[in-house]
CSV table of C-alpha atoms in Angstrom, one decimal:
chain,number,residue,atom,x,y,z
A,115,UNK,CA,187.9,172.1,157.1
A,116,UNK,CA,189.7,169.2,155.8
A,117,UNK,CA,189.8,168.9,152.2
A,118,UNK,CA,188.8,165.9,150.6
A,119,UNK,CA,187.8,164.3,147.1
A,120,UNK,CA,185.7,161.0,147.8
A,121,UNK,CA,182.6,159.6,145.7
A,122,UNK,CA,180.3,159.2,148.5
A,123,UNK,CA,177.0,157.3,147.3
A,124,UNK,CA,173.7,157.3,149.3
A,125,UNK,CA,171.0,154.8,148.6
A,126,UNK,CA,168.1,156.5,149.9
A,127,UNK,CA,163.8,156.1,149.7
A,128,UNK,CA,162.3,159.3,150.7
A,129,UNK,CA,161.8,161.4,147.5
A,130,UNK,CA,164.0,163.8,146.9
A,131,UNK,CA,165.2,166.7,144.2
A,132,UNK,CA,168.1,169.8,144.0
A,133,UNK,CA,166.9,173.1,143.0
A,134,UNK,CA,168.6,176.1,142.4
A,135,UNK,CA,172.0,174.3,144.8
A,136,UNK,CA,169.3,173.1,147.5
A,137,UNK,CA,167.5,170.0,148.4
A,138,UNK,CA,163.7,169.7,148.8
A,139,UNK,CA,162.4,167.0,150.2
A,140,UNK,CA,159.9,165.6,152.5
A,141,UNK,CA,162.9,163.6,155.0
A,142,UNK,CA,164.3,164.8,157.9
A,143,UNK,CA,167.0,162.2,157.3
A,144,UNK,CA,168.8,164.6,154.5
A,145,UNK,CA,169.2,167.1,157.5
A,146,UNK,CA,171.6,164.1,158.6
A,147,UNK,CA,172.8,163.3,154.9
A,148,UNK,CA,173.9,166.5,153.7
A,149,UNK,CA,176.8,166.6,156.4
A,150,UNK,CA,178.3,163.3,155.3
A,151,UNK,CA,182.1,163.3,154.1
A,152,UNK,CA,184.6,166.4,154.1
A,153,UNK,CA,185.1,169.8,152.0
A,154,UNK,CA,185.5,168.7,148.3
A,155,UNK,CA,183.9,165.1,148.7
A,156,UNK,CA,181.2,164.0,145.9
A,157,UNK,CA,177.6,163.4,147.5
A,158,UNK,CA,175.8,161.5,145.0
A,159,UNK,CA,172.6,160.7,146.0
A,160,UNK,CA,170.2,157.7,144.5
A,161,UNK,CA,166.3,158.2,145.1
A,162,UNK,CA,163.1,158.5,143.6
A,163,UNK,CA,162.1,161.9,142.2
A,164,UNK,CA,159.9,164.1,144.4
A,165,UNK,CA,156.1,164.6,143.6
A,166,UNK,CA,154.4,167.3,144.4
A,167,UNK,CA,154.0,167.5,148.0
A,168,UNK,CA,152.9,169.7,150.8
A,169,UNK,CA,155.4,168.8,153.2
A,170,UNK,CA,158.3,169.3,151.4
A,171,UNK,CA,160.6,171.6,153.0
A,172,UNK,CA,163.9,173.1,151.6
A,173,UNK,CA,167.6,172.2,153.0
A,174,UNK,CA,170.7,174.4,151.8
A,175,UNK,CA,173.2,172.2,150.9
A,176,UNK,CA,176.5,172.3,152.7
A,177,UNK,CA,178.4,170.6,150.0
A,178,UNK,CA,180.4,172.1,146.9
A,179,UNK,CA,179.4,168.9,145.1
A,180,UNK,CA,176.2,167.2,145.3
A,181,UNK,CA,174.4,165.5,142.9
A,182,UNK,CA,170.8,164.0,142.4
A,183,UNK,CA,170.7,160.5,140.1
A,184,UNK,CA,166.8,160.1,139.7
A,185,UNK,CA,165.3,156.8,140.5
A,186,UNK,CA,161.9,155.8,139.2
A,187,UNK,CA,159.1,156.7,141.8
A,188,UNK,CA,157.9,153.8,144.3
A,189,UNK,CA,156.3,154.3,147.7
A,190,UNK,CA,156.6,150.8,148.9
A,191,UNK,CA,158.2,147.4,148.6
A,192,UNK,CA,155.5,145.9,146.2
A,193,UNK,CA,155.8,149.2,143.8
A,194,UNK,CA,159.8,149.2,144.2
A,195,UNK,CA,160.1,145.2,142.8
A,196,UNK,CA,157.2,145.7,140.3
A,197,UNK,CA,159.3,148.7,138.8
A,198,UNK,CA,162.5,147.1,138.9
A,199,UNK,CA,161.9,144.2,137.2
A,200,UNK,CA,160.1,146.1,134.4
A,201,UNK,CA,162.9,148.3,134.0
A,202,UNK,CA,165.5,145.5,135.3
A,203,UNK,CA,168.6,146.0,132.6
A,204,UNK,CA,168.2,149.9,133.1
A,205,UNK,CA,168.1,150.2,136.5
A,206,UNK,CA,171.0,147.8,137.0
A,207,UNK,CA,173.1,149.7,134.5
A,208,UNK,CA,172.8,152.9,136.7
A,209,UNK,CA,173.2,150.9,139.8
A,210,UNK,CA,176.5,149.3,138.2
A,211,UNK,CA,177.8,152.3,136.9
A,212,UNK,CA,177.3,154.5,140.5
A,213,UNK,CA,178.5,151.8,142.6
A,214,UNK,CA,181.0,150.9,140.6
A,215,UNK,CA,182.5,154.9,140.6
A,216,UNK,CA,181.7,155.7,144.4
A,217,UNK,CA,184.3,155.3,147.2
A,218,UNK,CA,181.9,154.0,150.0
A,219,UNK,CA,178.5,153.1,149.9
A,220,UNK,CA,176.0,154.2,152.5
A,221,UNK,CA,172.3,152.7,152.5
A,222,UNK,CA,169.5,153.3,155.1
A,223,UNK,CA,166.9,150.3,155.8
A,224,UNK,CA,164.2,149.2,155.8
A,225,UNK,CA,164.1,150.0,152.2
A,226,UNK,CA,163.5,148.1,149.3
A,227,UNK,CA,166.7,146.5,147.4
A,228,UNK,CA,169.1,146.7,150.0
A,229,UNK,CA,170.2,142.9,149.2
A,230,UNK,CA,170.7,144.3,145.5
A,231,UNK,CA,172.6,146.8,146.2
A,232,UNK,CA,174.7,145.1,148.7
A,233,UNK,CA,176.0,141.7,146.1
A,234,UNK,CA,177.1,144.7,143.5
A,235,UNK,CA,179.0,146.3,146.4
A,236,UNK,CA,180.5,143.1,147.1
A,237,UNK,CA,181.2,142.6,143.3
A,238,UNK,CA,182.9,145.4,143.3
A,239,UNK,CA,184.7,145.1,146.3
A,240,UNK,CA,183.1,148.2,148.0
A,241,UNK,CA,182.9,149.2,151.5
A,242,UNK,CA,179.0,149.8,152.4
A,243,UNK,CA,177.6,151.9,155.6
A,244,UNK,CA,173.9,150.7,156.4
A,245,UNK,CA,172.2,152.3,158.7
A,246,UNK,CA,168.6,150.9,159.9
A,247,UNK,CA,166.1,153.1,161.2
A,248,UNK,CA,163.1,150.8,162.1
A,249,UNK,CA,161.7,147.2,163.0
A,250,UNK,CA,160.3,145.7,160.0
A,251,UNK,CA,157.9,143.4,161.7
A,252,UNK,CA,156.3,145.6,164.2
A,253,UNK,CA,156.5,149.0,162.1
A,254,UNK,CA,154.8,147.4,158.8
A,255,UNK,CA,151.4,148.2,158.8
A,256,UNK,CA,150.6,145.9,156.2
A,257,UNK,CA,151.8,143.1,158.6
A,258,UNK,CA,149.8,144.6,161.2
A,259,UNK,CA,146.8,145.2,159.7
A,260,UNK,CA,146.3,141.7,158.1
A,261,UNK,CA,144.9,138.4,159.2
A,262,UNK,CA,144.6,134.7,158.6
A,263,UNK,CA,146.8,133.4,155.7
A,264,UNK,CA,147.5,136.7,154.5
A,265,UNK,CA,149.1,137.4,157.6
A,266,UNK,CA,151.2,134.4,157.8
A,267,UNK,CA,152.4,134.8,154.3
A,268,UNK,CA,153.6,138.5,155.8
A,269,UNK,CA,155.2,136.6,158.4
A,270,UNK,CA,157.6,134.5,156.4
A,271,UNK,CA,158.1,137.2,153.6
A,272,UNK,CA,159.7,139.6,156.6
A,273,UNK,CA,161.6,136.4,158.1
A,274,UNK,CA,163.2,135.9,154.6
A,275,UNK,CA,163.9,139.5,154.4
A,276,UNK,CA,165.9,139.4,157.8
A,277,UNK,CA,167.4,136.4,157.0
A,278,UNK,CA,168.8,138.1,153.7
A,279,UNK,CA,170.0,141.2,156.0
A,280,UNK,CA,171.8,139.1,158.1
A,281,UNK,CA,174.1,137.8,155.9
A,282,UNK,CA,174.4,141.1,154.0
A,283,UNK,CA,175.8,142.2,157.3
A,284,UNK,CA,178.7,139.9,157.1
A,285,UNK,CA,179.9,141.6,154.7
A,286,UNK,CA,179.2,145.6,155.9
A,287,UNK,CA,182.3,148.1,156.8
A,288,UNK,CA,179.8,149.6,159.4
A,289,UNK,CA,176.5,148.6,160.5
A,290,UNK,CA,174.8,152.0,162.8
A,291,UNK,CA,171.5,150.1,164.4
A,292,UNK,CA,169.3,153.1,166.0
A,293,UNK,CA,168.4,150.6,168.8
A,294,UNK,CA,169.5,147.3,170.7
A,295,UNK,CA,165.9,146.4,169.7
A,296,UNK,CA,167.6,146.1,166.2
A,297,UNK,CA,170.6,144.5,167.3
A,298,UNK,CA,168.4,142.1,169.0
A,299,UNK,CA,166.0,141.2,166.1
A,300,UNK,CA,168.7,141.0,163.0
A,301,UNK,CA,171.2,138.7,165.8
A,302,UNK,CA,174.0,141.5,165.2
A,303,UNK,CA,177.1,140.3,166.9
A,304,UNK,CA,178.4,143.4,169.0
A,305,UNK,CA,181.5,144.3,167.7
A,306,UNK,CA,183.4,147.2,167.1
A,307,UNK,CA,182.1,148.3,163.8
A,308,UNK,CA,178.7,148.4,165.2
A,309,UNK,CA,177.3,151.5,167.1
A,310,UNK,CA,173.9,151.9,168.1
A,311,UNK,CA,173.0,155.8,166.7
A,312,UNK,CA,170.1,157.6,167.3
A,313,UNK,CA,169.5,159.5,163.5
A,314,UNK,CA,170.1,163.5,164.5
A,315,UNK,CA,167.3,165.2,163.5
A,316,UNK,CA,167.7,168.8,165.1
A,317,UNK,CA,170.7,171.6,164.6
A,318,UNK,CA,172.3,173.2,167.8
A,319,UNK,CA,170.4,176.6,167.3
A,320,UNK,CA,167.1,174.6,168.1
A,321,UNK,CA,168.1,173.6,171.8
A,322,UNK,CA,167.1,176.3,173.9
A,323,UNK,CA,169.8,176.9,177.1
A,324,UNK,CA,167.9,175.9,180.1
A,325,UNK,CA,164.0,175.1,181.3
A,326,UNK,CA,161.9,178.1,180.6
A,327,UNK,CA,158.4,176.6,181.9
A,328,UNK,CA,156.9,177.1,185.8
A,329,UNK,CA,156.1,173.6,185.6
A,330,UNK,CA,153.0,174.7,188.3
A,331,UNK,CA,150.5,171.9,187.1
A,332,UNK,CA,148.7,169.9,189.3
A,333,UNK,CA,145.3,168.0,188.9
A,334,UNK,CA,143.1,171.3,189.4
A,335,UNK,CA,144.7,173.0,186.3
A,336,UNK,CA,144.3,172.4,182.5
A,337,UNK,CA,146.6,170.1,180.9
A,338,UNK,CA,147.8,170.4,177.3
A,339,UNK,CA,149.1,167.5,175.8
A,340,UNK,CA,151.1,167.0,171.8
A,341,UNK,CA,151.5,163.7,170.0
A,342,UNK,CA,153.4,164.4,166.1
A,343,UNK,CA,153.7,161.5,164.1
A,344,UNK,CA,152.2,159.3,161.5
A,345,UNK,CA,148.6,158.5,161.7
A,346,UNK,CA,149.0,154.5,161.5
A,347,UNK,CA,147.9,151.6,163.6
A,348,UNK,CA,151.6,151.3,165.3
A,349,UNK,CA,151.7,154.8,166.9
A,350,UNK,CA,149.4,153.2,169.5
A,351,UNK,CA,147.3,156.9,169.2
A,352,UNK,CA,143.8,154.7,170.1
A,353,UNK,CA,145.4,154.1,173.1
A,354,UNK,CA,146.3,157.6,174.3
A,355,UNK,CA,143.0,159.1,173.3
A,356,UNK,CA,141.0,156.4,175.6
A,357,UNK,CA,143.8,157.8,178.2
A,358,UNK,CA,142.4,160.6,177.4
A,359,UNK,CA,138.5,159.8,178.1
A,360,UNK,CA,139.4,158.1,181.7
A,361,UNK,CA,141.4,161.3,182.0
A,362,UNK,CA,138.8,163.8,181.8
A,363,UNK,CA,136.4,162.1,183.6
A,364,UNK,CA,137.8,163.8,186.4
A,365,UNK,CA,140.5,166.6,184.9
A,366,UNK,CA,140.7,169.1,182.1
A,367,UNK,CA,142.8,167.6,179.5
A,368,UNK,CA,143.7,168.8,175.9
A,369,UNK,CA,145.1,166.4,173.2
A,370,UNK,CA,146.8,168.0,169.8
A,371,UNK,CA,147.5,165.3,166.9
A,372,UNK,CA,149.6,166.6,164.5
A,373,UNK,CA,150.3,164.8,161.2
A,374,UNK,CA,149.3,163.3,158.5
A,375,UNK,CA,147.5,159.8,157.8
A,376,UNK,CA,149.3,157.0,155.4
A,377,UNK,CA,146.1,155.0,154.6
A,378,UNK,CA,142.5,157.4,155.3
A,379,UNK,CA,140.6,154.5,156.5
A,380,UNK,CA,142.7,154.7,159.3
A,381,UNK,CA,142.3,158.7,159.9
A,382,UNK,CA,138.1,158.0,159.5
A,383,UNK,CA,138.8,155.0,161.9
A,384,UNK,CA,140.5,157.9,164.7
A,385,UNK,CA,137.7,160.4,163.8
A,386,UNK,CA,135.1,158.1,164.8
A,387,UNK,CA,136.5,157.0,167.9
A,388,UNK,CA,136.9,160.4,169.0
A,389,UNK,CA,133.1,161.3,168.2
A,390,UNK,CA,132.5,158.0,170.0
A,391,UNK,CA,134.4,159.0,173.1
A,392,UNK,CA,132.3,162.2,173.1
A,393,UNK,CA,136.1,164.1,172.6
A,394,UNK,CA,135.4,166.8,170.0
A,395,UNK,CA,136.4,169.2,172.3
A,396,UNK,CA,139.1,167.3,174.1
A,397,UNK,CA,141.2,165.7,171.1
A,398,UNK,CA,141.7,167.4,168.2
A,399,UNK,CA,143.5,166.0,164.6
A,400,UNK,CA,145.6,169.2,163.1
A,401,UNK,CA,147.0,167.7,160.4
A,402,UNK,CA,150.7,168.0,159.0
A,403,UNK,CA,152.8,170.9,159.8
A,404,UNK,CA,156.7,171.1,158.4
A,405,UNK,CA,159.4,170.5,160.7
A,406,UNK,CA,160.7,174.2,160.8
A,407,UNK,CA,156.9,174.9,162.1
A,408,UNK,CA,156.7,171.7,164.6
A,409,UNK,CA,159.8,172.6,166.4
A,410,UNK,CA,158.5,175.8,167.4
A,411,UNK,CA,154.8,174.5,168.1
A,412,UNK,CA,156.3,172.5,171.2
A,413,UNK,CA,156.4,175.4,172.9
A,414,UNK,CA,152.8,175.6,173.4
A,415,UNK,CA,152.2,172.5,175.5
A,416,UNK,CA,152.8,171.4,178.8
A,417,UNK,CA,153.9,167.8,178.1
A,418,UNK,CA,154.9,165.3,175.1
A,419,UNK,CA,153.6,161.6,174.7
A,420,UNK,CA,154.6,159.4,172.8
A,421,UNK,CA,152.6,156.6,172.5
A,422,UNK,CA,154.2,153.9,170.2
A,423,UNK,CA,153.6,150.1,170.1
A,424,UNK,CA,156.6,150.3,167.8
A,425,UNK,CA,159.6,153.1,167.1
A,426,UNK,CA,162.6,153.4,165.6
A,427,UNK,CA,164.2,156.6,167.8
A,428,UNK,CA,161.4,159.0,167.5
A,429,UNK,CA,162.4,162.1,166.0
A,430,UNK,CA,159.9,163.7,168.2
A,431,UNK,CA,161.2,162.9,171.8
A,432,UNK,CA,164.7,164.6,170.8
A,433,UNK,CA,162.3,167.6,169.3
A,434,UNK,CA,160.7,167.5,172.5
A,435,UNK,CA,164.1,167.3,174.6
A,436,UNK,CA,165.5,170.3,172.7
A,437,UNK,CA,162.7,172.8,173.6
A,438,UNK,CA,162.7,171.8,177.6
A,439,UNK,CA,159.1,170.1,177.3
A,440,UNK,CA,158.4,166.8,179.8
A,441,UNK,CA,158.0,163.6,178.0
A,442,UNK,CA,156.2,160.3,178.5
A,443,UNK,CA,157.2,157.5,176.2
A,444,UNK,CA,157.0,154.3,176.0
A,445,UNK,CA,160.0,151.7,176.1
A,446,UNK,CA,159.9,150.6,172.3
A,447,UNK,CA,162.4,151.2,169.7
A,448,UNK,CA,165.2,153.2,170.8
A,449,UNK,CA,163.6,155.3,173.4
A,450,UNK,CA,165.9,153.0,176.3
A,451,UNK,CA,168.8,153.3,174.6
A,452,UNK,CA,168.8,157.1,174.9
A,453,UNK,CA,166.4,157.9,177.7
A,454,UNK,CA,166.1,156.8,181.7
A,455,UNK,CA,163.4,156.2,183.5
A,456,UNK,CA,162.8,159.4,186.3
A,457,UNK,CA,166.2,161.1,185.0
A,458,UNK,CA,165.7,162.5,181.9
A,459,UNK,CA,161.8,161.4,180.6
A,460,UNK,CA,159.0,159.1,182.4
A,461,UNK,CA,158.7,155.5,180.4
A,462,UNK,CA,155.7,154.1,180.6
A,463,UNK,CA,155.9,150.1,181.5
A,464,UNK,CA,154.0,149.2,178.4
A,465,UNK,CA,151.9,151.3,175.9
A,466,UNK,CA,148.9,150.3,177.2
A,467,UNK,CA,145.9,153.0,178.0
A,468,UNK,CA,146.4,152.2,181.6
A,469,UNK,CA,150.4,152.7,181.5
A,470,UNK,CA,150.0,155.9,179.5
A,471,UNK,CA,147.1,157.2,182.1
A,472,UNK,CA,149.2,156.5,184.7
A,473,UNK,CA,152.2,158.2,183.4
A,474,UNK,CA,149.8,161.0,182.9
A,475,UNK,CA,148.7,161.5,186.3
A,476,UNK,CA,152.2,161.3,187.5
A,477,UNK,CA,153.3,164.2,185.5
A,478,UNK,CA,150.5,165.9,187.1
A,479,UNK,CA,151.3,165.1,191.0
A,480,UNK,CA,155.2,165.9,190.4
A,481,UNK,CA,155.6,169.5,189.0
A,482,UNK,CA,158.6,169.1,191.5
A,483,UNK,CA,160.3,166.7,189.8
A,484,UNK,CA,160.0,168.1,186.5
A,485,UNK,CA,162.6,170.7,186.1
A,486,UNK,CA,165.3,168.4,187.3
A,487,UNK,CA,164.1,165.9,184.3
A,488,UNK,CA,163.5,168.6,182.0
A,489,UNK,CA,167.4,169.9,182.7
A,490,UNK,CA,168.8,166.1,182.2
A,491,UNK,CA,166.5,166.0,178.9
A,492,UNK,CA,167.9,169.4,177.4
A,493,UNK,CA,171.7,168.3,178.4
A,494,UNK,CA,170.9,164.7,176.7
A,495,UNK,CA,169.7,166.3,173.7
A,496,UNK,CA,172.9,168.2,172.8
A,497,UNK,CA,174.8,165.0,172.4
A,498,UNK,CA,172.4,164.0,169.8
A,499,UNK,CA,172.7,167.5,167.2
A,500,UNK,CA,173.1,167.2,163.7
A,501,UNK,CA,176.8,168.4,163.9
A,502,UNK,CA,177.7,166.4,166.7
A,503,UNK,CA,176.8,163.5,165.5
A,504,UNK,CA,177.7,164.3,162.0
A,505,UNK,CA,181.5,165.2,163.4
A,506,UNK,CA,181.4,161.4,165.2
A,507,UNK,CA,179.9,159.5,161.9
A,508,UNK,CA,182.8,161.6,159.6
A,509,UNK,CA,185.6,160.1,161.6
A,510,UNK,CA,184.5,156.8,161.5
A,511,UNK,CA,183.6,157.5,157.5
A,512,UNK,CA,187.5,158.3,157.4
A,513,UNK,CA,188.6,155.0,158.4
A,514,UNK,CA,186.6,153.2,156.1
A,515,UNK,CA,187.6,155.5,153.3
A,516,UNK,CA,191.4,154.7,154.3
């Protein structure tokens, strides 16, 4: 391994904190993190402390030299600003002092501060990395969710906010959009420090060789169905439980909803719908399980939909891909970027309950088809690993650290 002595700093959200030389946290995205840089390199990571939390898991860190700066807690934009500008002179003393020390700056959005953080990079003449994860028009709930002038004031906030990202850009070493979605809405000119990258979320050891199902279904046979994510308005999950009800109107099928809910109104809001659709028996809500269990669970179904008005890349398709289960998804975020229709997954035309249904049925009348796509899925899947992906991001971090 090469041997290396960089300050590597990582402006990241998602609560985090090391204990006893590992990192728990409630992100996937450290998976990805804690593989930056080469043997000897500093990791110093800036992000709020971690709360107690269920669904924190614990990640074994890989580096001789990590290090945890706390960061006052926030859980969205409105708490981040408030907070800052309370503690404005201390917080921009630590931001100062890091920045000011580190080698290469790497920052994930949408997060709050990013245009902060980016004019004392530029102060002090520091490369920065950005990687962004997710639409912050179509992924905001709060955008979403609201009407009338309260909507339009949304509008323009998120306008300005993209305006201020795009000329941040100008000034970025790398930029690693996870979809031309992105590249599309933030007017990134395609050069050669720009690579679309789908955010690895799964080791090597979690793909299994080759397709281990009989893929014997038909219309006749019972039909078990996951969805894992969020429980929010943009994971279009309304939608795929009315597929659902049209669904077993004339076939046996079984819906699994695992995670947890961001706002309850919205969990109540699923509940009743599913009493409504008469689908106690039909759809169940499971809750949250932890990655380590999730990855495992897949195993258990017949098929994978994802359902999304809005994505980044879901980390649930590559999941999905890595245990050899079929997938329907629909073409939002990053999923066309990294999947084709027929070849390695079945994308819906929109996310509507009648694409979804229909992609349904499909996977029923073609168990034919299925290994073929279910082969392509597992082979796309290893090009997306946390160490091969890590290995491609490190060389790239060595030419900006030249």
């Amino acid at each position: 391994m090469k041997r290396s002595n960089k300050n590597l700093l990582i402006f990241l959200s998602p609560p985090c904190d090391l204990v006893n030389e590992s990192l728990i946290t409630d992100s996937s995205w450290y998976k990805f993190a804690l593989n930056f840089g080469n043997y000897g390199d500093n990791l110093n990571i800036i992000s709020p402390i971690l709360k107690n939390n269920k669904n924190a898991f614990k990640i074994k860190q890989k580096k001789l030299c990590i290090r945890k700066i706390n960061h006052f807690y926030f859980n969205s934009f409105k708490s981040y600003y408030k907070k800052f500008f309370l503690n404005f002179f201390k917080t921009m003393r630590v931001y100062c002092k890091e920045i000011k020390a580190a080698d290469v700056i790497i920052y994930r959005i949408p997060n709050p501060g990013f245009t902060i953080i980016n004019l004392i990079s530029i102060f002090f003449q520091k490369p920065v990395i950005v990687f962004i994860s997710g639409n912050i028009i179509y992924q905001s709930d709060s955008f979403l969710n609201s009407s009338g002038i309260k909507k339009a004031f949304f509008k323009v906030f998120l306008k300005i906010r993209i305006k201020l990202h795009q000329l941040m850009f100008l000034y970025s070493s790398y930029i690693f959009p996870v979809s031309s979605e992105l590249v599309d809405l933030y007017k990134i000119n395609k050069k050669s420090n720009v690579v679309i990258l789908r955010t690895p979320v799964i080791s090597s050891k979690d793909i299994i060789k080759e397709p281990n199902k009989t893929f014997n279904y038909s219309r006749n046979n019972k039909l078990k169905i996951i969805r894992a994510c969020w429980l929010q308005e943009s994971k279009g999950i309304e939608n795929l439980i009315n597929a659902i009800k049209i669904l077993n109107n004339k076939y046996t099928v079984k819906l699994d909803i695992y995670g947890d809910a961001k706002e309850e109104d919205y969990k109540s809001k699923l509940e009743n719908l599913i009493q409504k659709l008469y689908l106690s028996d039909n759809v169940k809500l499971k809750g949250w399980i932890s990655n380590s269990e999730l990855i495992n669970i897949y195993d258990n179904y017949d098929l994978h939909v994802m359902s999304s008005k809005s994505e980044g890349m879901p980390r649930v398709c590559v999941e999905s891909s890595s245990r050899g289960l079929p997938q329907i998804l629909t073409p939002v975020g990053g999923v066309n970027d990294f999947y084709t229709h027929m070849y390695d997954a079945y994308i819906c035309d929109d996310y509507s309950i009648d694409s979804i249904q229909k992609g349904i049925l499909w996977f029923m009348d073609n168990p034919e088809a299925l290994r073929r796509i279910v082969s392509n899925s597992i082979e796309n899947a290893k090009k997306s690993t946390i160490e091969e992906v890590s290995a491609r991001f490190n060389k790239i971090l060595e030419k900006v650290l030249l």
